[in-house]
């Protein structure tokens, strides 16, 4: 069974840092792009970052560029996001998700299929 | 950035009914459109990708259609477990991936 389990969330003061982890099992982790997606309380979904299978490419939403760093350890089947200079607006449940790379129309198309249950981050003094 | 707009925000329906949810993109996303279902306290679940392909184990009562900028998710014969929030998402032009604001199905 494909499973993603996030951890590392909690309460942090504005300006502080936090590192979230996502443990993957049930599939060959190194074969997949991975994503972080967040959801503020009572709000919709917001994509945060993507990382390529070998970690050679990273992409971020503008609001976290320069503050968040996505990374992975394929030997440990784990995905991470290092979050620095945290703001109240970063408070959310953070989900990791597996990304499917589908080839059609002469190109790759990337969508998320399996999601973890999330870990909550609260940024408050 | 492609803006995704869903309508309506809330839909009041009854079990057994057929319901259609709409999603519009601010520019063409070709067929790179996914639908997710989210129940309270749970992670999103992939229902549809590529506009109309059901994900693994998704019942046939869920169907998707559309292309370009206009998309729909249809649920035929609503069941009690279908009451949830539904999000559309484009993956044609990223970063960033963008989601609609969601449509809540309520009784």
mmCIF file of C-alpha atoms in Angstrom, chain A residues 13-103:
data_model
loop_
_atom_site.group_PDB
_atom_site.id
_atom_site.type_symbol
_atom_site.label_atom_id
_atom_site.label_comp_id
_atom_site.label_asym_id
_atom_site.label_seq_id
_atom_site.Cartn_x
_atom_site.Cartn_y
_atom_site.Cartn_z
ATOM 1 C CA UNK A 13 7.174 31.954 16.623
ATOM 2 C CA UNK A 14 7.216 34.387 13.707
ATOM 3 C CA UNK A 15 10.682 34.465 12.204
ATOM 4 C CA UNK A 16 11.406 30.955 13.406
ATOM 5 C CA UNK A 17 12.233 27.776 11.525
ATOM 6 C CA UNK A 18 10.783 24.332 11.216
ATOM 7 C CA UNK A 19 11.657 21.219 9.233
ATOM 8 C CA UNK A 20 8.904 18.941 8.057
ATOM 9 C CA UNK A 21 9.461 15.349 7.019
ATOM 10 C CA UNK A 22 7.476 12.910 4.927
ATOM 11 C CA UNK A 23 8.155 9.190 5.123
ATOM 12 C CA UNK A 24 7.201 7.248 2.018
ATOM 13 C CA UNK A 25 6.455 3.543 1.737
ATOM 14 C CA UNK A 26 4.801 1.087 -0.620
ATOM 15 C CA UNK A 27 6.392 2.413 -3.799
ATOM 16 C CA UNK A 28 9.831 3.137 -5.272
ATOM 17 C CA UNK A 29 10.306 6.612 -3.864
ATOM 18 C CA UNK A 30 13.301 7.471 -6.053
ATOM 19 C CA UNK A 31 11.209 7.074 -9.204
ATOM 20 C CA UNK A 32 8.836 9.937 -8.451
ATOM 21 C CA UNK A 33 8.743 13.691 -8.297
ATOM 22 C CA UNK A 34 7.312 14.805 -4.962
ATOM 23 C CA UNK A 35 5.329 17.821 -3.808
ATOM 24 C CA UNK A 36 4.423 19.809 -0.727
ATOM 25 C CA UNK A 37 0.946 21.354 -0.679
ATOM 26 C CA UNK A 38 -0.536 23.374 2.171
ATOM 27 C CA UNK A 39 -3.969 24.335 3.402
ATOM 28 C CA UNK A 40 -4.539 27.246 5.745
ATOM 29 C CA UNK A 41 -7.313 26.779 8.331
ATOM 30 C CA UNK A 42 -10.682 26.872 6.591
ATOM 31 C CA UNK A 43 -9.080 27.686 3.240
ATOM 32 C CA UNK A 44 -8.311 25.939 -0.028
ATOM 33 C CA UNK A 45 -5.261 24.117 -1.276
ATOM 34 C CA UNK A 46 -2.022 25.881 -2.203
ATOM 35 C CA UNK A 47 0.889 24.164 -3.924
ATOM 36 C CA UNK A 48 4.188 24.963 -2.200
ATOM 37 C CA UNK A 49 7.056 23.117 -3.893
ATOM 38 C CA UNK A 50 8.129 20.263 -6.151
ATOM 39 C CA UNK A 51 11.338 18.279 -6.361
ATOM 40 C CA UNK A 52 12.574 15.986 -9.110
ATOM 41 C CA UNK A 53 13.409 12.333 -8.564
ATOM 42 C CA UNK A 54 17.139 12.931 -8.077
ATOM 43 C CA UNK A 55 16.772 16.300 -6.379
ATOM 44 C CA UNK A 56 18.311 18.144 -9.330
ATOM 45 C CA UNK A 57 15.298 20.388 -9.908
ATOM 46 C CA UNK A 58 13.219 22.311 -7.376
ATOM 47 C CA UNK A 59 10.280 24.624 -7.906
ATOM 48 C CA UNK A 60 8.492 26.904 -5.450
ATOM 49 C CA UNK A 61 5.471 29.130 -5.198
ATOM 50 C CA UNK A 62 6.602 32.750 -5.150
ATOM 51 C CA UNK A 63 5.451 33.350 -1.569
ATOM 52 C CA UNK A 64 7.993 30.888 -0.141
ATOM 53 C CA UNK A 65 10.941 31.389 -2.477
ATOM 54 C CA UNK A 66 14.104 32.143 -0.533
ATOM 55 C CA UNK A 67 12.526 30.960 2.719
ATOM 56 C CA UNK A 68 11.607 27.307 2.109
ATOM 57 C CA UNK A 69 13.851 24.557 0.773
ATOM 58 C CA UNK A 70 12.531 21.233 -0.429
ATOM 59 C CA UNK A 71 14.874 18.249 -0.341
ATOM 60 C CA UNK A 72 14.813 14.469 -0.340
ATOM 61 C CA UNK A 73 16.840 11.484 0.770
ATOM 62 C CA UNK A 74 16.115 8.601 -1.552
ATOM 63 C CA UNK A 75 18.108 6.184 0.613
ATOM 64 C CA UNK A 76 15.720 6.936 3.473
ATOM 65 C CA UNK A 77 12.578 7.223 1.319
ATOM 66 C CA UNK A 78 12.018 10.633 2.803
ATOM 67 C CA UNK A 79 10.966 14.087 1.653
ATOM 68 C CA UNK A 80 11.655 17.264 3.608
ATOM 69 C CA UNK A 81 10.903 20.939 3.613
ATOM 70 C CA UNK A 82 13.025 23.359 5.617
ATOM 71 C CA UNK A 83 10.960 26.411 6.458
ATOM 72 C CA UNK A 84 12.758 29.560 7.612
ATOM 73 C CA UNK A 85 11.618 33.098 8.390
ATOM 74 C CA UNK A 86 8.148 31.791 9.096
ATOM 75 C CA UNK A 87 5.182 34.147 9.008
ATOM 76 C CA UNK A 88 1.657 33.943 10.322
ATOM 77 C CA UNK A 89 0.503 33.389 6.750
ATOM 78 C CA UNK A 90 2.490 30.136 6.620
ATOM 79 C CA UNK A 91 0.192 28.580 9.228
ATOM 80 C CA UNK A 92 -1.422 25.600 7.564
ATOM 81 C CA UNK A 93 -1.644 21.868 7.334
ATOM 82 C CA UNK A 94 1.221 20.738 5.132
ATOM 83 C CA UNK A 95 0.700 17.701 2.929
ATOM 84 C CA UNK A 96 3.274 15.780 0.965
ATOM 85 C CA UNK A 97 2.092 14.223 -2.255
ATOM 86 C CA UNK A 98 3.456 11.859 -4.850
ATOM 87 C CA UNK A 99 3.635 13.247 -8.363
ATOM 88 C CA UNK A 100 2.794 11.137 -11.382
ATOM 89 C CA UNK A 101 4.768 11.853 -14.560
ATOM 90 C CA UNK A 102 2.448 11.045 -17.457
ATOM 91 C CA UNK A 103 3.734 11.080 -21.038
#
